[in-house]
XYZ file of C-alpha atoms in Angstrom:
605
model
C -30.382 -107.689 -104.857
C -30.767 -108.156 -101.115
C -34.128 -109.098 -100.087
C -36.112 -106.638 -98.058
C -35.746 -106.910 -94.087
C -37.841 -105.610 -91.405
C -35.483 -102.843 -90.584
C -35.889 -101.590 -94.299
C -39.516 -101.846 -94.263
C -39.548 -99.800 -91.064
C -37.305 -97.009 -92.433
C -39.248 -96.835 -95.822
C -42.475 -96.624 -93.501
C -41.012 -93.660 -91.634
C -40.011 -92.027 -95.100
C -43.428 -92.331 -96.165
C -44.901 -91.029 -92.893
C -42.809 -87.925 -93.156
C -43.808 -87.183 -96.605
C -47.147 -87.634 -95.941
C -47.074 -85.236 -92.885
C -45.148 -82.834 -95.088
C -48.057 -82.729 -97.668
C -50.703 -82.657 -95.377
C -49.117 -80.264 -92.822
C -51.272 -81.544 -89.878
C -48.109 -80.632 -87.900
C -45.083 -77.992 -88.688
C -42.492 -79.391 -90.625
C -39.918 -79.002 -87.666
C -42.227 -81.062 -85.515
C -42.151 -83.948 -88.256
C -38.375 -83.886 -88.211
C -38.183 -84.006 -84.342
C -40.559 -86.940 -84.470
C -38.246 -88.477 -86.899
C -35.306 -87.661 -84.598
C -37.188 -89.520 -81.381
C -38.872 -92.223 -83.240
C -35.933 -93.777 -85.165
C -33.936 -94.824 -81.972
C -36.906 -96.062 -80.364
C -37.214 -98.617 -83.254
C -33.515 -99.180 -82.983
C -32.765 -98.102 -86.600
C -30.090 -95.611 -85.240
C -28.397 -95.202 -82.208
C -29.251 -92.387 -79.567
C -25.957 -90.732 -80.558
C -26.856 -91.067 -84.369
C -30.489 -89.616 -83.747
C -28.962 -86.142 -82.366
C -25.705 -85.932 -84.346
C -27.723 -83.584 -86.493
C -27.710 -80.831 -83.936
C -23.931 -80.698 -84.174
C -23.191 -81.404 -87.662
C -21.364 -78.948 -89.922
C -24.239 -78.195 -91.973
C -26.337 -77.126 -89.232
C -23.665 -75.033 -87.658
C -22.869 -73.395 -91.087
C -26.477 -72.422 -91.721
C -26.728 -70.723 -88.183
C -23.483 -68.650 -88.918
C -24.680 -67.623 -92.710
C -28.210 -66.443 -91.176
C -26.276 -64.633 -88.576
C -23.823 -62.984 -91.272
C -26.773 -62.277 -93.301
C -28.644 -60.492 -90.310
C -25.394 -58.245 -89.663
C -25.321 -57.153 -93.436
C -28.928 -56.317 -93.452
C -28.386 -54.186 -90.072
C -25.792 -52.074 -91.235
C -27.922 -51.268 -94.370
C -25.428 -52.389 -96.833
C -28.193 -54.120 -98.972
C -30.116 -50.792 -99.122
C -27.072 -48.872 -100.448
C -27.215 -51.141 -103.715
C -30.374 -50.079 -104.795
C -29.708 -46.357 -105.666
C -26.457 -47.260 -108.092
C -28.720 -50.548 -109.370
C -31.333 -48.214 -110.571
C -29.066 -45.549 -111.985
C -27.699 -48.286 -114.076
C -31.045 -49.650 -115.130
C -32.618 -46.374 -115.941
C -36.287 -46.317 -116.904
C -36.364 -49.656 -118.953
C -38.492 -52.529 -116.934
C -36.051 -55.168 -118.875
C -32.737 -53.571 -117.591
C -34.523 -52.968 -114.155
C -35.314 -56.733 -113.759
C -31.834 -57.581 -115.093
C -30.091 -55.281 -112.777
C -32.000 -56.163 -109.683
C -32.145 -59.611 -110.427
C -28.212 -60.194 -110.875
C -27.731 -58.062 -107.694
C -30.453 -60.340 -105.443
C -29.027 -63.598 -107.015
C -25.349 -62.453 -105.830
C -26.391 -61.634 -102.441
C -28.237 -64.636 -102.223
C -25.166 -66.703 -103.070
C -24.079 -65.641 -99.285
C -27.229 -65.699 -97.592
C -30.353 -67.560 -97.131
C -32.278 -66.764 -100.154
C -35.606 -65.855 -98.353
C -33.364 -63.084 -96.419
C -32.255 -61.734 -99.733
C -35.809 -61.569 -101.302
C -37.203 -59.920 -97.953
C -34.573 -57.313 -97.640
C -35.475 -56.113 -101.401
C -39.133 -56.237 -101.329
C -39.855 -52.687 -99.884
C -36.968 -51.561 -102.471
C -38.905 -53.255 -105.236
C -42.220 -51.813 -104.176
C -40.821 -48.199 -104.171
C -39.386 -48.734 -107.574
C -42.665 -50.109 -108.980
C -44.289 -46.883 -107.830
C -41.570 -44.649 -108.799
C -41.392 -46.096 -112.464
C -44.821 -46.897 -112.769
C -44.364 -50.767 -113.622
C -46.819 -53.335 -112.242
C -45.289 -54.838 -109.466
C -46.360 -58.368 -110.740
C -43.780 -57.951 -113.578
C -40.977 -57.475 -111.303
C -41.440 -59.642 -108.182
C -41.581 -62.919 -109.858
C -38.503 -62.505 -111.962
C -36.664 -61.387 -108.879
C -37.967 -63.765 -106.445
C -36.738 -66.622 -108.870
C -33.285 -64.815 -109.128
C -33.350 -65.071 -105.521
C -33.838 -68.988 -105.613
C -31.506 -69.514 -108.389
C -28.786 -67.494 -106.655
C -28.586 -69.897 -103.810
C -27.029 -72.375 -106.455
C -24.189 -69.892 -107.128
C -21.852 -71.022 -103.978
C -22.009 -73.883 -101.541
C -23.372 -71.506 -98.801
C -26.166 -70.199 -100.990
C -28.927 -72.641 -99.659
C -29.346 -75.041 -97.221
C -29.208 -78.275 -99.788
C -25.850 -77.245 -100.841
C -24.654 -76.419 -97.411
C -25.781 -79.954 -96.342
C -24.262 -81.697 -99.110
C -20.845 -82.370 -97.904
C -22.186 -83.776 -94.577
C -24.325 -86.298 -96.795
C -21.276 -87.501 -98.848
C -19.021 -88.245 -95.827
C -20.416 -91.621 -94.878
C -19.627 -92.742 -98.689
C -16.161 -91.312 -98.435
C -16.590 -89.068 -101.419
C -14.541 -85.891 -101.819
C -16.184 -82.949 -100.625
C -17.165 -79.898 -102.802
C -15.260 -76.725 -102.506
C -17.154 -73.379 -101.923
C -16.891 -72.199 -105.614
C -17.288 -75.418 -107.253
C -20.879 -74.914 -108.063
C -20.507 -71.315 -109.134
C -20.071 -71.667 -112.977
C -23.402 -73.685 -113.001
C -25.004 -71.465 -110.792
C -24.043 -68.410 -112.821
C -25.464 -70.041 -116.011
C -28.665 -70.981 -114.279
C -29.105 -67.221 -113.065
C -28.436 -66.017 -116.505
C -31.117 -68.404 -118.065
C -33.629 -67.690 -115.508
C -33.330 -63.901 -116.035
C -33.337 -64.301 -119.870
C -36.547 -66.230 -119.722
C -38.238 -63.368 -118.200
C -36.457 -60.603 -120.174
C -37.574 -62.628 -123.543
C -40.707 -63.977 -122.831
C -41.916 -62.087 -119.776
C -44.723 -60.542 -121.765
C -46.147 -64.177 -122.484
C -45.418 -65.705 -118.890
C -46.007 -62.977 -116.583
C -49.379 -61.050 -115.577
C -49.030 -57.601 -116.909
C -51.109 -56.150 -113.853
C -51.475 -52.441 -113.688
C -49.484 -49.708 -111.908
C -49.657 -49.320 -108.433
C -53.370 -48.544 -107.545
C -52.668 -45.331 -105.744
C -50.943 -43.652 -109.006
C -54.317 -43.372 -110.814
C -55.872 -41.265 -107.696
C -52.662 -39.278 -106.632
C -53.573 -36.340 -108.734
C -56.593 -35.742 -106.775
C -55.094 -36.053 -103.541
C -54.183 -33.495 -100.941
C -50.355 -33.035 -100.356
C -51.190 -32.343 -96.504
C -52.304 -35.968 -95.845
C -51.141 -39.398 -96.602
C -52.483 -41.456 -99.574
C -53.245 -45.122 -98.798
C -51.760 -47.861 -101.142
C -55.038 -49.949 -100.615
C -57.869 -49.954 -103.144
C -57.497 -45.969 -104.080
C -58.720 -45.500 -100.519
C -58.542 -41.662 -99.262
C -58.974 -39.917 -96.325
C -62.186 -38.038 -95.421
C -63.216 -35.912 -92.319
C -66.868 -35.752 -91.033
C -68.723 -34.192 -88.262
C -71.829 -35.787 -86.458
C -74.973 -33.848 -85.887
C -75.707 -32.458 -82.371
C -78.481 -34.849 -82.132
C -76.577 -38.042 -83.493
C -77.024 -39.970 -80.290
C -80.713 -39.026 -79.705
C -83.459 -41.625 -79.904
C -80.975 -44.365 -81.024
C -78.910 -47.243 -79.934
C -75.237 -46.159 -79.405
C -73.152 -46.305 -82.430
C -69.465 -47.645 -82.084
C -66.387 -47.372 -84.232
C -66.618 -50.951 -85.128
C -70.280 -50.634 -86.354
C -69.295 -47.990 -88.888
C -66.649 -50.276 -90.405
C -69.110 -53.011 -90.698
C -71.780 -51.103 -92.148
C -69.901 -48.789 -94.506
C -66.514 -50.527 -94.883
C -64.861 -47.248 -93.842
C -61.858 -47.423 -91.054
C -62.029 -44.867 -88.515
C -58.431 -43.421 -88.116
C -58.931 -40.672 -85.645
C -61.923 -39.483 -83.619
C -62.478 -36.639 -80.921
C -63.589 -37.660 -77.604
C -65.319 -35.033 -75.460
C -64.304 -32.099 -74.947
C -61.657 -31.931 -77.677
C -59.526 -34.753 -77.297
C -58.214 -36.337 -80.478
C -57.439 -39.871 -80.597
C -55.807 -41.558 -83.517
C -56.470 -45.430 -84.268
C -59.400 -45.512 -81.982
C -60.317 -48.930 -80.379
C -63.358 -50.742 -82.034
C -65.504 -50.061 -79.001
C -65.176 -46.289 -78.719
C -68.718 -44.695 -79.034
C -69.131 -42.134 -81.726
C -71.040 -39.369 -80.042
C -72.802 -36.143 -81.143
C -71.186 -33.063 -82.172
C -67.531 -34.509 -82.709
C -65.389 -34.779 -85.610
C -64.004 -38.116 -87.109
C -61.722 -39.007 -90.068
C -62.165 -42.118 -91.893
C -60.244 -44.055 -94.643
C -61.713 -45.776 -97.494
C -63.717 -45.317 -100.778
C -65.376 -41.783 -101.874
C -68.737 -43.670 -102.382
C -68.643 -45.157 -98.819
C -67.860 -42.000 -97.331
C -70.814 -40.223 -99.064
C -73.023 -43.359 -98.170
C -72.286 -42.937 -94.672
C -72.665 -39.348 -94.471
C -76.090 -39.626 -96.152
C -77.537 -42.461 -93.980
C -76.149 -41.133 -90.842
C -76.816 -37.705 -91.366
C -73.196 -36.585 -91.085
C -71.581 -33.776 -92.668
C -68.819 -34.734 -94.959
C -66.275 -31.761 -95.124
C -64.378 -30.701 -98.577
C -60.915 -31.394 -96.863
C -59.284 -32.327 -93.736
C -59.674 -29.443 -91.026
C -59.397 -30.804 -87.535
C -56.982 -33.793 -88.299
C -55.012 -31.677 -90.783
C -51.830 -31.938 -88.460
C -52.755 -35.102 -86.619
C -52.772 -36.839 -90.084
C -50.274 -34.911 -92.050
C -47.765 -37.076 -94.019
C -45.073 -35.896 -91.387
C -47.101 -37.104 -88.219
C -49.001 -40.256 -89.596
C -49.340 -42.519 -92.758
C -50.544 -45.658 -94.214
C -48.502 -48.539 -95.337
C -48.819 -51.726 -96.749
C -46.790 -54.445 -94.952
C -46.037 -57.984 -95.933
C -46.265 -60.614 -93.368
C -42.631 -61.975 -93.404
C -41.290 -65.489 -92.969
C -40.968 -66.702 -89.276
C -43.511 -63.963 -88.181
C -45.019 -64.168 -84.859
C -48.160 -62.788 -86.360
C -48.666 -65.911 -88.905
C -51.502 -68.094 -87.744
C -53.189 -65.600 -85.662
C -56.244 -63.587 -86.622
C -56.320 -59.575 -86.260
C -58.474 -59.760 -83.164
C -55.836 -62.070 -81.854
C -53.005 -59.612 -82.691
C -55.130 -56.700 -81.603
C -52.957 -53.947 -83.455
C -55.262 -50.931 -82.153
C -54.903 -52.010 -78.507
C -51.135 -53.125 -78.628
C -49.721 -50.714 -81.273
C -52.514 -47.923 -81.644
C -52.453 -48.429 -85.636
C -55.723 -49.112 -87.371
C -55.690 -52.233 -89.891
C -57.350 -51.025 -93.091
C -57.480 -54.254 -95.304
C -56.108 -57.682 -95.774
C -54.874 -58.545 -99.491
C -54.471 -62.521 -100.299
C -54.619 -64.181 -103.600
C -56.342 -61.798 -105.583
C -58.886 -61.005 -102.866
C -58.806 -57.428 -101.083
C -60.747 -57.993 -97.778
C -61.947 -54.927 -95.967
C -65.085 -55.915 -94.146
C -64.970 -58.511 -91.071
C -61.092 -58.428 -91.353
C -60.890 -59.066 -87.729
C -61.367 -62.912 -87.994
C -59.103 -63.683 -90.902
C -56.272 -65.753 -89.913
C -52.968 -63.977 -91.349
C -50.646 -66.103 -93.245
C -47.049 -65.488 -94.650
C -47.145 -63.362 -97.753
C -50.420 -61.545 -96.813
C -50.458 -57.830 -97.193
C -52.037 -55.908 -94.573
C -52.934 -51.933 -95.092
C -52.118 -50.263 -91.548
C -52.610 -46.695 -90.696
C -50.959 -44.978 -87.513
C -48.835 -42.296 -86.395
C -44.988 -42.823 -87.763
C -43.913 -43.270 -84.080
C -46.184 -45.984 -83.358
C -45.488 -47.905 -86.867
C -42.070 -47.457 -85.856
C -42.865 -49.609 -82.525
C -44.757 -52.213 -84.508
C -41.823 -52.341 -87.099
C -39.403 -53.076 -84.141
C -41.445 -55.748 -83.235
C -40.362 -57.533 -86.374
C -42.358 -60.175 -88.529
C -43.602 -57.566 -90.871
C -41.747 -56.113 -94.149
C -42.182 -52.348 -94.745
C -40.271 -49.173 -94.948
C -40.572 -46.544 -92.671
C -38.986 -42.789 -92.632
C -37.693 -43.653 -89.231
C -35.867 -46.795 -90.724
C -32.581 -45.132 -90.268
C -32.734 -45.166 -86.477
C -32.639 -48.832 -86.377
C -29.791 -49.275 -88.777
C -26.102 -48.869 -87.919
C -24.380 -47.891 -91.202
C -21.346 -46.970 -89.363
C -20.780 -50.723 -88.742
C -21.062 -51.480 -92.432
C -17.161 -51.751 -93.045
C -16.954 -54.359 -89.934
C -19.863 -56.258 -91.559
C -18.025 -56.437 -94.807
C -14.719 -57.270 -93.312
C -16.188 -60.076 -91.385
C -17.883 -61.554 -94.472
C -14.348 -61.433 -96.588
C -12.798 -62.972 -93.439
C -14.610 -65.933 -93.448
C -14.595 -66.377 -97.301
C -10.817 -66.008 -97.190
C -10.491 -68.526 -94.538
C -12.556 -70.970 -96.730
C -10.731 -70.361 -99.942
C -7.314 -69.573 -99.051
C -6.606 -71.347 -95.642
C -9.021 -74.288 -96.418
C -10.682 -73.813 -92.960
C -13.751 -76.069 -92.421
C -16.729 -74.279 -93.696
C -18.774 -74.202 -89.937
C -15.611 -72.877 -88.420
C -15.089 -70.174 -90.975
C -18.500 -68.826 -91.137
C -19.077 -68.739 -87.240
C -15.805 -66.908 -87.088
C -17.485 -64.336 -89.294
C -20.774 -64.351 -87.173
C -18.820 -64.325 -83.894
C -16.816 -61.016 -85.237
C -20.013 -59.310 -86.185
C -21.100 -59.810 -82.470
C -17.879 -58.884 -81.117
C -17.649 -55.489 -83.067
C -21.400 -54.906 -82.144
C -22.493 -55.139 -85.736
C -25.188 -57.107 -84.012
C -25.900 -57.834 -80.515
C -25.900 -61.568 -79.309
C -29.626 -61.215 -78.632
C -30.124 -60.118 -82.007
C -28.276 -62.743 -83.415
C -30.127 -65.647 -81.540
C -33.378 -63.775 -82.958
C -32.320 -63.563 -86.388
C -31.831 -67.622 -86.879
C -34.870 -69.535 -88.096
C -34.693 -72.242 -85.439
C -37.704 -74.208 -87.420
C -35.334 -74.539 -90.199
C -32.382 -75.823 -88.050
C -34.511 -78.381 -86.160
C -35.943 -79.592 -89.531
C -32.366 -80.119 -90.795
C -31.091 -81.730 -87.809
C -34.071 -83.976 -87.334
C -33.769 -85.359 -90.828
C -30.193 -86.141 -90.998
C -30.695 -89.481 -88.599
C -33.385 -90.381 -91.359
C -30.966 -90.210 -93.951
C -28.470 -92.051 -91.655
C -31.185 -94.815 -91.253
C -31.871 -95.224 -95.018
C -28.196 -95.939 -95.608
C -27.417 -97.963 -92.594
C -30.172 -100.515 -92.942
C -29.718 -100.795 -96.830
C -32.883 -99.488 -97.620
C -31.223 -96.773 -100.053
C -29.329 -99.535 -101.847
C -32.275 -101.711 -102.160
C -34.551 -98.831 -103.481
C -31.689 -97.524 -105.822
C -31.560 -101.225 -107.258
C -35.269 -101.303 -107.677
C -35.332 -97.958 -109.734
C -32.393 -99.132 -112.000
C -34.294 -102.474 -112.616
C -37.208 -100.262 -113.878
C -35.283 -97.822 -116.100
C -32.676 -100.344 -117.167
C -29.010 -99.437 -118.403
C -29.092 -95.736 -119.501
C -26.213 -93.338 -120.035
C -25.048 -91.097 -117.308
C -26.728 -87.926 -118.820
C -29.957 -90.019 -118.666
C -29.571 -91.109 -115.158
C -28.490 -87.591 -113.758
C -31.623 -86.118 -115.810
C -33.962 -88.692 -114.058
C -32.436 -87.906 -110.781
C -33.136 -84.107 -111.527
C -36.537 -84.563 -112.387
C -37.117 -86.804 -109.241
C -35.663 -84.181 -106.999
C -37.817 -81.395 -108.591
C -40.837 -83.159 -108.069
C -39.905 -84.082 -104.308
C -39.091 -80.434 -103.824
C -42.327 -79.540 -104.912
C -44.351 -81.189 -102.244
C -41.775 -81.474 -99.253
C -39.107 -79.098 -98.297
C -35.784 -78.907 -100.117
C -33.887 -79.738 -97.072
C -36.138 -82.962 -96.784
C -35.821 -83.934 -100.149
C -31.921 -83.725 -99.978
C -31.566 -85.634 -97.036
C -33.922 -88.040 -98.526
C -32.636 -88.409 -101.861
C -28.730 -88.181 -101.667
C -28.408 -91.583 -100.064
C -30.440 -92.874 -102.730
C -29.003 -91.311 -105.687
C -25.415 -92.199 -104.410
C -26.285 -95.829 -104.550
C -28.006 -95.672 -107.864
C -24.977 -93.970 -109.327
C -22.553 -96.792 -108.036
C -24.764 -99.319 -109.066
C -24.804 -97.679 -112.539
C -21.111 -97.217 -112.612
C -21.709 -93.077 -112.792
C -19.813 -90.662 -110.444
C -21.791 -90.822 -107.158
C -20.689 -87.100 -106.643
C -22.306 -85.667 -109.738
C -25.529 -87.714 -108.433
C -25.481 -85.848 -105.277
C -24.448 -82.417 -107.008
C -27.683 -82.812 -108.989
C -29.977 -83.368 -106.018
C -28.192 -80.258 -104.190
C -28.969 -78.165 -107.310
C -32.423 -79.547 -108.265
C -33.847 -79.100 -105.149
C -33.814 -75.484 -105.590
C -35.826 -76.090 -109.018
C -39.333 -75.249 -107.129
C -40.869 -72.671 -109.189
C -44.176 -74.139 -110.235
C -46.029 -73.838 -106.940
C -46.095 -70.789 -104.311
C -44.720 -73.556 -101.696
C -41.332 -72.147 -101.660
C -40.483 -69.512 -98.900
C -39.862 -66.884 -101.530
C -42.816 -67.721 -103.856
C -45.151 -67.412 -100.674
C -43.654 -64.096 -99.555
C -43.817 -62.349 -103.124
C -47.375 -64.159 -103.906
C -49.612 -61.369 -101.756
C -47.507 -58.334 -102.724
C -47.182 -59.377 -106.590
C -51.260 -60.575 -106.426
C -50.134 -63.612 -108.236
C -52.489 -66.671 -108.566
C -51.028 -70.122 -108.449
C -51.713 -70.465 -111.961
C -49.252 -67.466 -112.432
C -46.586 -69.624 -110.697
C -47.278 -72.849 -112.944
C -47.387 -70.695 -116.314
C -43.854 -69.076 -115.361
C -42.501 -71.795 -113.204
C -42.877 -74.459 -115.599
C -40.785 -72.798 -118.315
C -38.266 -71.867 -115.632
C -38.092 -75.363 -114.383
C -37.577 -77.135 -117.888
C -34.839 -74.458 -118.583
C -33.281 -75.245 -115.193
C -33.285 -78.915 -115.705
C -31.614 -78.526 -119.292
C -28.844 -75.922 -118.200
C -27.961 -77.676 -115.118
C -27.363 -81.186 -116.872
C -25.392 -79.436 -119.638
C -23.258 -77.535 -117.562
C -22.526 -80.512 -115.251
C -21.692 -82.373 -118.351
C -19.473 -79.313 -119.710
C -17.879 -78.618 -116.164
C -17.083 -82.051 -114.806
C -17.110 -84.097 -118.061
C -19.846 -86.660 -117.316
């Protein structure tokens, strides 16, 4: 084994720094990748050309194209059209619903980013949960895991597999085809779904049906029912002497004192304001509508001397289900709202909608929510007119379904979207066109046929993922170029000794799984592929299989809510970290066993 050189030490130090920054999250992961991209040529570990080669790599272009194609399928409503027949097939059985939707999501996830497939189905799953009275916690985790597993069905299903052939190129190894991983991926999906069907009652939180089911019978059909904490709408009138001999009372004061959200108020003489600003004064002899618990409305009426009406009167039309409503929205991945407080977002001033509550990790916050910093996966209760909610929906970044959703969709373009997807796949499978060229042809076709505008295509791309990938590719180049990968590989082999190929692949699978729990799957793939290829060569094992294990095992990230899909579903499903550990540990073990068994069966290792 070659002795350590200064370049090897520098490269391993950069790897250690990258992993440390990924874990502590002092800066965003894409910033870490850009730091690597800039620092490596400054240390003369790669050339300037090699430092930026990731931006033009086949993998990066392929991921951009896959995201655009997925956005086109979403825009035409093709995904939503699958829900009705899937439900008819599933019937009322929770097991059949889990199987049907999980398989559907997995198949869709095999051709688009799994976080995109998971986000598309979230509103539909919430509707199914309410309609069939099945706790959302029993549906979301199996379906989210299936979205992750679906990324292993084709070579374009997830970023690590898209990246795999580019990482094999420096070793002059035969690239994988689009469907070379399909038998393995299909069995992985089947095994994951089977775990939940057979053992779901033991590994999933049982939860309760959607909260509003228990109070819907007492709700008036004329006004909408909130989905948060059994909240309802109440109308009150202030006495004629309300403002006499007291300090002014503002909308935000009522919210702070009584945990009630003022969703409408009358300003003299009789002007109705829906979703009033927090600094609006509550005057004498006016009507106001609030959303919250009945006990809080009774308490406010008693303390403030207001008259609580039996039903909505003044606001019966303004707050009718046809005019306004309450929705639960989920903060989606790449949302511009993530990292900002509700006060900074200022929903009431910018969009004239009222935030009712924030749900995060088993806690529902209704008081002092303006200072809460919003995170991906948080569930926000909002109330406003459908017109205003539609404006907010068009802003993007929040996942919810509105009656006006159809106005944004382009169902007449569904045929074009499907045609361009088939065209791209045909170019790959039949004409052996390079992956990036074929997929970009499909993406361009969607733009030319107006499935998407060019601006919508740009907006759909997760540029953080693109720079994360492009920035880490030169780190992989430096690891191989300096001999650091070979040195680490020989060191590991000297520790574990002579082992059979199956044992070696199992060790690689476990190592990949551990890496992907603490850093991104892209980062784990870039760092590990050069290492495991060298390990396999030194151990006289097929290096392609070692690399394939990494590409697949970096999707084995179920035990922590660190994966984007898990983070997205954690809030709506009201999951705790321990829920992911309990279910994810079982699925992770099954994943490793099935993956190694299928690689051995399919490729004869």
